[in-house]
Short mmCIF file of C-alpha atoms and ligand atoms in Angstrom, two decimals:
data_model
loop_
_atom_site.label_atom_id
_atom_site.label_comp_id
_atom_site.label_asym_id
_atom_site.label_seq_id
_atom_site.Cartn_x
_atom_site.Cartn_y
_atom_site.Cartn_z
CA UNK A 1 -7.47 -47.60 -6.78
CA UNK A 2 -9.40 -44.56 -5.60
CA UNK A 3 -7.78 -41.35 -6.66
CA UNK A 4 -7.48 -38.82 -3.91
CA UNK A 5 -9.34 -35.62 -4.72
CA UNK A 6 -7.48 -32.45 -4.02
CA UNK A 7 -9.30 -29.26 -3.27
CA UNK A 8 -7.54 -26.45 -5.04
CA UNK A 9 -7.97 -23.04 -3.46
CA UNK A 10 -6.51 -19.63 -4.12
CA UNK A 11 -3.44 -18.73 -2.09
CA UNK A 12 -4.16 -17.10 1.29
CA UNK A 13 -4.51 -13.34 0.93
CA UNK A 14 -5.12 -13.63 -2.84
CA UNK A 15 -8.69 -13.08 -4.01
CA UNK A 16 -10.81 -13.86 -7.02
CA UNK A 17 -12.73 -10.89 -8.35
CA UNK A 18 -15.95 -12.32 -9.72
CA UNK A 19 -18.32 -10.99 -12.39
CA UNK A 20 -20.93 -9.86 -9.83
CA UNK A 21 -18.38 -7.42 -8.41
CA UNK A 22 -16.90 -6.27 -11.66
CA UNK A 23 -19.28 -3.33 -12.20
CA UNK A 24 -17.61 -1.63 -9.21
CA UNK A 25 -14.11 -2.21 -10.58
CA UNK A 26 -15.09 -0.92 -13.99
CA UNK A 27 -16.76 2.16 -12.52
CA UNK A 28 -13.76 2.97 -10.34
CA UNK A 29 -11.36 2.49 -13.21
CA UNK A 30 -13.30 4.28 -15.91
CA UNK A 31 -14.16 7.26 -13.72
CA UNK A 32 -10.56 7.57 -12.49
CA UNK A 33 -9.19 7.32 -16.02
CA UNK A 34 -11.54 10.07 -17.20
CA UNK A 35 -10.51 12.44 -14.44
CA UNK A 36 -6.82 11.56 -14.79
CA UNK A 37 -6.81 12.10 -18.54
CA UNK A 38 -8.63 15.44 -18.10
CA UNK A 39 -5.81 16.47 -15.77
CA UNK A 40 -3.17 15.48 -18.34
CA UNK A 41 -2.00 12.15 -16.86
CA UNK A 42 -1.06 9.30 -19.19
CA UNK A 43 -1.28 5.61 -18.46
CA UNK A 44 1.65 3.24 -18.45
CA UNK A 45 1.65 -0.52 -17.82
CA UNK A 46 4.61 -2.19 -16.23
CA UNK A 47 5.58 -5.78 -15.33
CA UNK A 48 4.63 -7.19 -11.93
CA UNK A 49 8.14 -8.64 -11.60
CA UNK A 50 11.14 -6.47 -10.77
CA UNK A 51 14.63 -6.78 -9.40
CA UNK A 52 14.31 -6.86 -5.60
CA UNK A 53 17.21 -4.43 -5.22
CA UNK A 54 15.10 -1.66 -6.78
CA UNK A 55 12.74 -1.58 -3.81
CA UNK A 56 15.48 -2.14 -1.25
CA UNK A 57 17.20 0.96 -2.54
CA UNK A 58 14.03 2.95 -3.20
CA UNK A 59 11.80 2.22 -0.21
CA UNK A 60 14.57 1.58 2.31
CA UNK A 61 15.90 -1.52 4.10
CA UNK A 62 14.35 -0.68 7.48
CA UNK A 63 10.80 -0.28 6.21
CA UNK A 64 8.19 -2.96 6.91
CA UNK A 65 7.66 -3.48 3.20
CA UNK A 66 11.29 -4.31 2.48
CA UNK A 67 12.23 -6.02 5.72
CA UNK A 68 9.14 -8.25 6.04
CA UNK A 69 6.62 -8.06 3.25
CA UNK A 70 8.23 -8.62 -0.14
CA UNK A 71 7.50 -11.72 -2.21
CA UNK A 72 11.09 -12.63 -2.97
CA UNK A 73 12.47 -15.45 -5.07
CA UNK A 74 15.34 -16.32 -7.33
CA UNK A 75 14.96 -16.87 -11.06
CA UNK A 76 16.75 -19.85 -12.70
CA UNK A 77 19.88 -17.71 -13.07
CA UNK A 78 19.89 -16.95 -9.36
CA UNK A 79 18.86 -13.29 -9.70
CA UNK A 80 16.83 -11.99 -6.78
CA UNK A 81 13.42 -10.92 -8.05
CA UNK A 82 10.23 -9.81 -6.37
CA UNK A 83 6.59 -9.16 -7.07
CA UNK A 84 6.23 -5.39 -6.94
CA UNK A 85 5.09 -4.23 -3.50
CA UNK A 86 4.35 -0.68 -4.67
CA UNK A 87 4.41 1.29 -7.88
CA UNK A 88 6.35 4.50 -7.30
CA UNK A 89 9.84 2.95 -7.30
CA UNK A 90 8.87 0.93 -10.33
CA UNK A 91 7.53 3.90 -12.28
CA UNK A 92 10.73 5.74 -11.45
CA UNK A 93 12.73 2.75 -12.74
CA UNK A 94 10.77 2.88 -16.01
CA UNK A 95 11.13 6.67 -16.18
CA UNK A 96 14.90 6.43 -15.89
CA UNK A 97 15.33 3.38 -18.13
CA UNK A 98 13.19 4.84 -20.92
CA UNK A 99 14.80 8.28 -20.66
CA UNK A 100 11.43 9.93 -20.26
CA UNK A 101 13.22 12.99 -18.91
CA UNK A 102 14.50 13.68 -22.43
CA UNK A 103 11.03 13.46 -23.93
CA UNK A 104 9.24 16.00 -21.78
CA UNK A 105 10.12 18.33 -18.91
CA UNK A 106 7.24 17.09 -16.76
CA UNK A 107 5.89 13.55 -16.87
CA UNK A 108 2.40 12.91 -15.54
CA UNK A 109 1.84 9.18 -15.31
CA UNK A 110 -0.58 6.68 -13.87
CA UNK A 111 -0.62 2.94 -13.47
CA UNK A 112 -3.46 0.64 -12.47
CA UNK A 113 -2.64 -2.84 -11.29
CA UNK A 114 -1.90 -5.38 -8.57
CA UNK A 115 0.69 -4.97 -5.80
CA UNK A 116 1.94 -7.74 -3.53
CA UNK A 117 2.83 -7.59 0.15
CA UNK A 118 3.16 -10.47 2.55
CA UNK A 119 1.13 -8.87 5.33
CA UNK A 120 -1.20 -10.60 7.78
CA UNK A 121 -4.46 -10.85 5.82
CA UNK A 122 -7.61 -9.38 7.34
CA UNK A 123 -10.65 -7.46 6.18
CA UNK A 124 -9.39 -4.72 3.87
CA UNK A 125 -5.83 -6.03 3.90
CA UNK A 126 -4.73 -8.53 1.29
CA UNK A 127 -1.51 -9.96 -0.04
CA UNK A 128 -2.46 -9.13 -3.58
CA UNK A 129 -4.30 -5.82 -3.76
CA UNK A 130 -4.75 -3.22 -6.46
CA UNK A 131 -3.80 0.39 -6.69
CA UNK A 132 -4.35 3.36 -8.94
CA UNK A 133 -0.96 4.97 -8.75
CA UNK A 134 -0.43 8.54 -9.95
CA UNK A 135 2.89 10.37 -10.29
CA UNK A 136 3.77 13.92 -11.30
CA UNK A 137 7.48 13.87 -12.10
CA UNK A 138 9.74 16.86 -12.57
CA UNK A 139 8.43 19.77 -10.52
CA UNK A 140 9.50 21.03 -7.13
CA UNK A 141 6.91 23.69 -6.41
CA UNK A 142 3.85 23.55 -4.16
CA UNK A 143 1.55 23.94 -7.16
CA UNK A 144 2.21 20.31 -8.14
CA UNK A 145 1.47 19.20 -4.57
CA UNK A 146 -1.82 21.07 -4.77
CA UNK A 147 -2.57 19.63 -8.21
CA UNK A 148 -2.00 16.10 -6.95
CA UNK A 149 -4.06 16.59 -3.80
CA UNK A 150 -6.96 18.27 -5.60
CA UNK A 151 -6.90 15.53 -8.23
CA UNK A 152 -7.00 12.79 -5.58
CA UNK A 153 -9.86 14.55 -3.82
CA UNK A 154 -11.78 14.95 -7.08
CA UNK A 155 -11.51 11.26 -7.87
CA UNK A 156 -12.65 10.12 -4.43
CA UNK A 157 -15.38 12.74 -4.04
CA UNK A 158 -16.55 12.33 -7.63
CA UNK A 159 -17.15 8.66 -6.94
CA UNK A 160 -19.44 9.70 -4.13
CA UNK A 161 -17.24 8.63 -1.23
CA UNK A 162 -18.33 11.11 1.42
CA UNK A 163 -16.88 11.39 4.89
CA UNK A 164 -13.23 11.30 3.94
CA UNK A 165 -10.48 12.88 6.00
CA UNK A 166 -7.33 14.19 4.35
CA UNK A 167 -4.39 14.28 6.72
CA UNK A 168 -1.22 16.04 5.69
CA UNK A 169 2.26 16.56 7.09
CA UNK A 170 5.69 17.66 5.99
CA UNK A 171 8.57 15.26 6.57
CA UNK A 172 11.14 17.99 6.04
CA UNK A 173 13.99 18.06 3.56
CA UNK A 174 17.71 17.24 3.53
CA UNK A 175 18.34 20.50 5.37
CA UNK A 176 15.98 20.08 8.32
CA UNK A 177 15.21 16.37 8.58
CA UNK A 178 18.68 15.43 9.90
CA UNK A 179 18.02 17.69 12.91
CA UNK A 180 14.76 15.95 13.60
CA UNK A 181 16.38 12.56 13.17
CA UNK A 182 19.09 13.31 15.67
CA UNK A 183 16.59 14.68 18.22
CA UNK A 184 14.49 11.58 17.78
CA UNK A 185 17.51 9.30 18.08
CA UNK A 186 18.46 10.97 21.31
CA UNK A 187 14.92 10.69 22.63
CA UNK A 188 14.71 7.00 21.72
CA UNK A 189 18.04 6.21 23.34
CA UNK A 190 16.40 6.62 26.76
CA UNK A 191 13.42 4.50 25.68
CA UNK A 192 15.45 1.65 24.21
CA UNK A 193 14.40 -0.90 26.83
CA UNK A 194 10.71 -0.39 26.04
CA UNK A 195 11.07 -0.91 22.27
CA UNK A 196 10.54 -4.13 20.33
CA UNK A 197 13.75 -5.72 18.93
CA UNK A 198 13.05 -4.32 15.44
CA UNK A 199 12.64 -0.81 16.78
CA UNK A 200 15.73 -1.10 18.96
CA UNK A 201 17.65 -1.59 15.74
CA UNK A 202 15.65 1.05 13.85
CA UNK A 203 16.10 3.63 16.59
CA UNK A 204 19.78 3.70 15.69
CA UNK A 205 19.72 3.07 11.96
CA UNK A 206 16.55 4.82 10.86
CA UNK A 207 14.62 6.28 13.82
CA UNK A 208 11.71 7.61 11.72
CA UNK A 209 10.63 4.05 11.05
CA UNK A 210 9.81 3.56 14.74
CA UNK A 211 6.69 5.66 14.03
CA UNK A 212 5.39 2.91 11.70
CA UNK A 213 5.60 0.13 14.29
CA UNK A 214 2.27 -1.44 15.20
CA UNK A 215 3.49 -2.78 18.60
CA UNK A 216 1.70 -1.15 21.52
CA UNK A 217 4.92 -0.88 23.54
CA UNK A 218 6.61 1.12 20.75
CA UNK A 219 3.61 3.39 20.31
CA UNK A 220 3.67 4.08 24.05
CA UNK A 221 7.41 4.77 23.98
CA UNK A 222 6.85 7.49 21.40
CA UNK A 223 4.70 9.53 23.73
CA UNK A 224 6.35 12.90 24.23
CA UNK A 225 8.70 12.32 21.27
CA UNK A 226 10.00 15.37 19.40
CA UNK A 227 7.59 16.63 16.73
CA UNK A 228 8.78 17.05 13.18
CA UNK A 229 7.05 20.42 12.80
CA UNK A 230 9.42 21.80 15.43
CA UNK A 231 12.32 21.07 13.05
CA UNK A 232 10.95 22.38 9.75
CA UNK A 233 13.22 24.85 7.99
CA UNK A 234 11.81 28.05 6.51
CA UNK A 235 11.56 26.58 3.00
CA UNK A 236 9.64 23.52 4.21
CA UNK A 237 7.27 25.70 6.22
CA UNK A 238 6.65 28.01 3.23
CA UNK A 239 6.13 25.04 0.91
CA UNK A 240 3.53 23.51 3.18
CA UNK A 241 1.81 26.84 3.83
CA UNK A 242 1.45 27.45 0.07
CA UNK A 243 -0.14 24.01 -0.40
CA UNK A 244 -2.55 24.50 2.47
CA UNK A 245 -3.64 27.88 1.10
CA UNK A 246 -4.32 26.33 -2.29
CA UNK A 247 -6.28 23.50 -0.68
CA UNK A 248 -8.38 25.97 1.29
CA UNK A 249 -9.09 27.96 -1.83
CA UNK A 250 -10.19 24.75 -3.54
CA UNK A 251 -12.52 24.09 -0.61
CA UNK A 252 -10.73 20.91 0.43
CA UNK A 253 -10.72 20.27 4.17
CA UNK A 254 -7.56 18.84 5.75
CA UNK A 255 -6.02 17.99 9.07
CA UNK A 256 -2.37 18.75 9.80
CA UNK A 257 -0.80 15.91 11.73
CA UNK A 258 2.89 15.99 12.60
CA UNK A 259 2.78 12.24 13.45
CA UNK A 260 1.94 11.14 9.91
CA UNK A 261 5.10 9.41 8.65
CA UNK A 262 3.93 7.06 5.86
CA UNK A 263 6.36 4.16 6.30
CA UNK A 264 8.66 4.71 3.31
CA UNK A 265 12.10 6.29 3.28
CA UNK A 266 11.85 8.14 0.01
CA UNK A 267 9.35 10.81 1.02
CA UNK A 268 10.54 14.40 1.37
CA UNK A 269 8.35 17.26 2.55
CA UNK A 270 4.69 16.56 1.75
CA UNK A 271 3.16 13.31 3.00
CA UNK A 272 -0.57 12.67 3.12
CA UNK A 273 -3.22 10.07 3.64
CA UNK A 274 -6.97 9.89 3.06
CA UNK A 275 -8.90 7.95 5.67
CA UNK A 276 -12.51 7.00 6.16
CA UNK A 277 -14.53 6.13 9.23
CA UNK A 278 -16.68 3.72 7.23
CA UNK A 279 -14.26 0.78 6.88
CA UNK A 280 -13.12 -0.19 10.37
CA UNK A 281 -9.47 -0.88 11.16
CA UNK A 282 -8.09 -0.70 7.60
CA UNK A 283 -9.19 2.88 7.17
CA UNK A 284 -6.63 4.34 4.75
CA UNK A 285 -8.09 4.64 1.26
CA UNK A 286 -5.19 6.49 -0.35
CA UNK A 287 -1.79 7.85 0.52
CA UNK A 288 1.15 9.54 -1.05
CA UNK A 289 3.79 12.18 -0.85
CA UNK A 290 6.65 14.06 -2.41
CA UNK A 291 9.89 12.29 -3.30
CA UNK A 292 12.41 14.85 -4.44
CA UNK A 293 15.47 12.58 -4.12
CA UNK A 294 14.18 9.18 -5.23
CA UNK A 295 14.94 9.51 -8.93
CA UNK A 296 18.55 10.54 -8.35
CA UNK A 297 18.91 7.87 -5.63
CA UNK A 298 17.91 5.28 -8.23
CA UNK A 299 20.48 6.56 -10.69
CA UNK A 300 18.39 9.06 -12.67
CA UNK A 301 18.50 12.82 -13.10
CA UNK A 302 17.50 15.28 -10.42
CA UNK A 303 13.70 15.33 -10.79
CA UNK A 304 11.63 16.27 -7.76
CA UNK A 305 8.25 14.52 -7.85
CA UNK A 306 5.03 13.81 -6.03
CA UNK A 307 2.38 11.09 -6.26
CA UNK A 308 -0.33 9.04 -4.60
CA UNK A 309 -1.86 5.59 -4.63
CA UNK A 310 -5.53 4.76 -4.16
CA UNK A 311 -6.22 1.33 -2.66
CA UNK A 312 -8.82 -0.07 -5.04
CA UNK A 313 -10.29 -2.78 -2.79
CA UNK A 314 -10.98 -0.22 -0.10
CA UNK A 315 -12.30 2.35 -2.56
CA UNK A 316 -14.67 -0.32 -3.84
CA UNK A 317 -15.91 -1.12 -0.33
CA UNK A 318 -16.78 2.57 -0.03
CA UNK A 319 -18.48 2.60 -3.42
CA UNK A 320 -20.59 -0.38 -2.35
CA UNK A 321 -21.84 1.52 0.67
CA UNK A 322 -23.07 4.31 -1.58
CA UNK A 323 -24.55 2.70 -4.60
CA UNK A 324 -25.78 -0.64 -5.80
CA UNK A 325 -24.04 -1.33 -9.09
CA UNK A 326 -24.68 -4.48 -11.02
CA UNK A 327 -23.19 -5.72 -14.23
CA UNK A 328 -25.34 -4.49 -17.09
CA UNK A 329 -27.95 -6.94 -18.40
CA UNK A 330 -28.32 -7.63 -22.13
CA UNK A 331 -30.29 -5.26 -24.32
CA UNK A 332 -32.09 -8.17 -25.95
CA UNK A 333 -32.92 -11.74 -25.05
CA UNK A 334 -34.24 -13.89 -27.88
CA UNK A 335 -36.74 -16.58 -26.97
CA UNK A 336 -37.42 -19.07 -29.72
CA UNK A 337 -39.70 -22.05 -30.17
CA UNK A 338 -39.01 -24.80 -32.66
CA UNK A 339 -35.89 -25.83 -34.53
CA UNK A 340 -36.19 -23.40 -37.46
CA UNK A 341 -36.90 -20.52 -35.13
CA UNK A 342 -33.86 -21.41 -33.01
CA UNK A 343 -31.55 -21.34 -36.01
CA UNK A 344 -33.03 -18.02 -37.06
CA UNK A 345 -32.65 -16.71 -33.50
CA UNK A 346 -29.01 -17.73 -33.43
CA UNK A 347 -28.23 -15.91 -36.68
CA UNK A 348 -30.14 -12.84 -35.53
CA UNK A 349 -28.32 -12.88 -32.18
CA UNK A 350 -24.94 -12.96 -33.90
CA UNK A 351 -25.98 -10.13 -36.19
CA UNK A 352 -27.11 -7.97 -33.28
CA UNK A 353 -23.88 -8.74 -31.44
CA UNK A 354 -21.89 -7.77 -34.51
CA UNK A 355 -23.57 -4.38 -34.14
CA UNK A 356 -22.43 -4.37 -30.50
CA UNK A 357 -25.90 -4.86 -29.14
CA UNK A 358 -25.61 -7.08 -26.10
CA UNK A 359 -27.81 -10.07 -26.97
CA UNK A 360 -28.45 -13.48 -25.41
CA UNK A 361 -30.61 -16.52 -26.07
CA UNK A 362 -31.22 -19.79 -24.27
CA UNK A 363 -28.57 -22.43 -24.92
CA UNK A 364 -30.56 -25.65 -24.53
CA UNK A 365 -34.10 -26.27 -25.74
CA UNK A 366 -36.70 -25.10 -23.24
CA UNK A 367 -40.27 -23.87 -22.90
CA UNK A 368 -41.25 -20.26 -23.53
CA UNK A 369 -41.97 -19.88 -19.83
CA UNK A 370 -38.52 -21.00 -18.84
CA UNK A 371 -36.92 -18.74 -21.48
CA UNK A 372 -38.90 -15.77 -20.15
CA UNK A 373 -37.66 -16.60 -16.63
CA UNK A 374 -34.13 -16.66 -17.97
CA UNK A 375 -34.61 -13.26 -19.63
CA UNK A 376 -35.77 -11.83 -16.30
CA UNK A 377 -32.78 -13.31 -14.52
CA UNK A 378 -30.47 -11.75 -17.10
CA UNK A 379 -32.33 -8.44 -16.63
CA UNK A 380 -32.77 -8.05 -20.38
CA UNK A 381 -34.31 -4.81 -21.58
CA UNK A 382 -36.23 -6.45 -24.43
CA UNK A 383 -37.31 -9.97 -25.24
CA UNK A 384 -37.85 -11.07 -28.82
CA UNK A 385 -40.16 -14.01 -29.23
CA UNK A 386 -39.79 -16.05 -32.38
CA UNK A 387 -41.80 -19.16 -33.30
CA UNK A 388 -42.37 -20.90 -36.62
CA UNK A 389 -45.54 -18.85 -37.12
CA UNK A 390 -43.70 -15.58 -36.70
CA UNK A 391 -41.11 -16.75 -39.20
CA UNK A 392 -43.83 -17.49 -41.76
CA UNK A 393 -45.29 -14.02 -41.26
CA UNK A 394 -41.88 -12.35 -41.26
CA UNK A 395 -42.51 -10.73 -37.86
CA UNK A 396 -41.35 -11.15 -34.27
CA UNK A 397 -42.92 -10.19 -30.98
CA UNK A 398 -40.94 -7.52 -29.16
CA UNK A 399 -41.61 -7.24 -25.45
CA UNK A 400 -40.32 -4.33 -23.42
CA UNK A 401 -39.59 -5.93 -20.07
CA UNK A 402 -40.05 -2.84 -17.90
CA UNK A 403 -43.50 -1.86 -19.16
CA UNK A 404 -44.55 -5.32 -20.29
CA UNK A 405 -45.68 -3.74 -23.58
CA UNK A 406 -45.69 -6.11 -26.56
CA UNK A 407 -45.57 -5.16 -30.23
CA UNK A 408 -45.29 -7.04 -33.48
CA UNK A 409 -42.27 -5.91 -35.44
CA UNK A 410 -41.35 -6.76 -39.02
CA UNK A 411 -38.07 -8.64 -39.10
CA UNK A 412 -36.84 -6.22 -41.74
CA UNK A 413 -37.51 -3.31 -39.33
CA UNK A 414 -36.09 -4.98 -36.27
CA UNK A 415 -32.51 -3.78 -36.37
CA UNK A 416 -33.53 -0.20 -37.03
CA UNK A 417 -36.01 -0.42 -34.18
CA UNK A 418 -33.43 -1.76 -31.70
CA UNK A 419 -30.44 0.27 -32.75
CA UNK A 420 -32.13 3.43 -33.95
CA UNK A 421 -31.16 5.32 -37.11
CA UNK A 422 -27.53 4.89 -37.99
CA UNK A 423 -25.42 7.86 -37.09
CA UNK A 424 -22.61 8.59 -39.51
P1 LIG B 1 0.73 2.56 0.48
O1 LIG B 1 1.38 2.13 -0.81
O2 LIG B 1 1.08 1.69 1.63
O3 LIG B 1 0.85 4.01 0.73
O4 LIG B 1 -0.82 2.30 0.27
C1 LIG B 1 -1.68 3.10 -0.49
C2 LIG B 1 -3.07 2.56 -0.35
O5 LIG B 1 -3.11 1.21 -0.82
C3 LIG B 1 -3.54 2.45 1.09
O6 LIG B 1 -4.12 3.66 1.51
C4 LIG B 1 -4.56 1.34 1.02
O7 LIG B 1 -5.80 1.84 0.57
C5 LIG B 1 -4.01 0.43 -0.05
N1 LIG B 1 -3.30 -0.73 0.54
C6 LIG B 1 -2.04 -0.77 1.03
N2 LIG B 1 -1.74 -2.02 1.47
C7 LIG B 1 -2.85 -2.78 1.26
C8 LIG B 1 -3.18 -4.15 1.48
N3 LIG B 1 -2.30 -5.00 2.01
N4 LIG B 1 -4.41 -4.58 1.15
C9 LIG B 1 -5.31 -3.73 0.58
N5 LIG B 1 -5.06 -2.44 0.34
C10 LIG B 1 -3.84 -1.95 0.65
#
């Protein structure tokens, strides 16, 4: 009987990140961590699985994420779980559960990891994607908005991503947003016929969400809609003005756009997005906003907060446009000829590795020429050549690959030569 061969492939929208790309991921992560830590943010790591109700309550039932995009399933006990579609609600869950509010008045947290949304996959849009999520919990004032925005800008600019546009808006507060909502509702009542079925429902239940709809007919229906800046109360206007002044002083350019709505229910006041012209249709690299009511909505204390998320796949596409990063080659490649020399090479390799010197040698037996080719492919900085003769003489040949310079080095001097004098 011939066994049928099955071709296993990753799930649509889920991607393998391979070693040749990893230098970009490591650069993005290590640079971001450095900047975040310098600004007083601490990392936390949370599960990818959560109760689905957390996001329904946090993000809102009428949002695209909750109504269409969550990976939902039941566990063996019949509880409704999901793969996290975003991090803010989850960080807030952890903040409340772990009583972080009792430990410190302000919590500055970040999380790096995968998010899951069942969207239509395309370039720059995946079903599993990664975010660097940053939250400043516990302050109401515009200084924290400015801190968050300057921090985001520093990370993206510091990585050399030029040509970014920061767009900012205020979504109002519990005082002024209801006015805007009722104006919008009234406006949409006349446009009902032209809206898609989802938006017909949203226009009554949660009219702000009509702004997120990607249907052309709904976009057209919104022409001439009331603008949120016409409804801002004095406090919201002052809050935004203070942020914009601080941004200007920090030399950060921005665009005010009263149509920026951000697709999630929990935002209050500040909402923002960073876009690029370099990536085509999926042009948002980062986004975020203030969420003064989310923590109390999810059962925690009254802690106004603000945060952002950087989309890592998109940030990496931008990095790739700017610099060619490759995984680092080994410091040393050991080429050996003959059985005794191979055994010696193996022991030397393990010793160098124990001293954290990245070292490789050929696995099978092969000619010197082929080992030298391998060293070049690895992009090794040095090659050590060891044959039986060298072993007799207690020396090895050390070749610096860049200059091609070759020297004879005593085996007893080798480690000092490669590592340099030991620093205490
Ligand atoms: P959001 O949580 O929707 O505000 O998204 C924040 C950032 O995550 C966006 O600006 C994108 O860079 C990135 N992002 C969101 N959804 C996706 C996705 N499906 N695929 C890749 N990146 C995404």
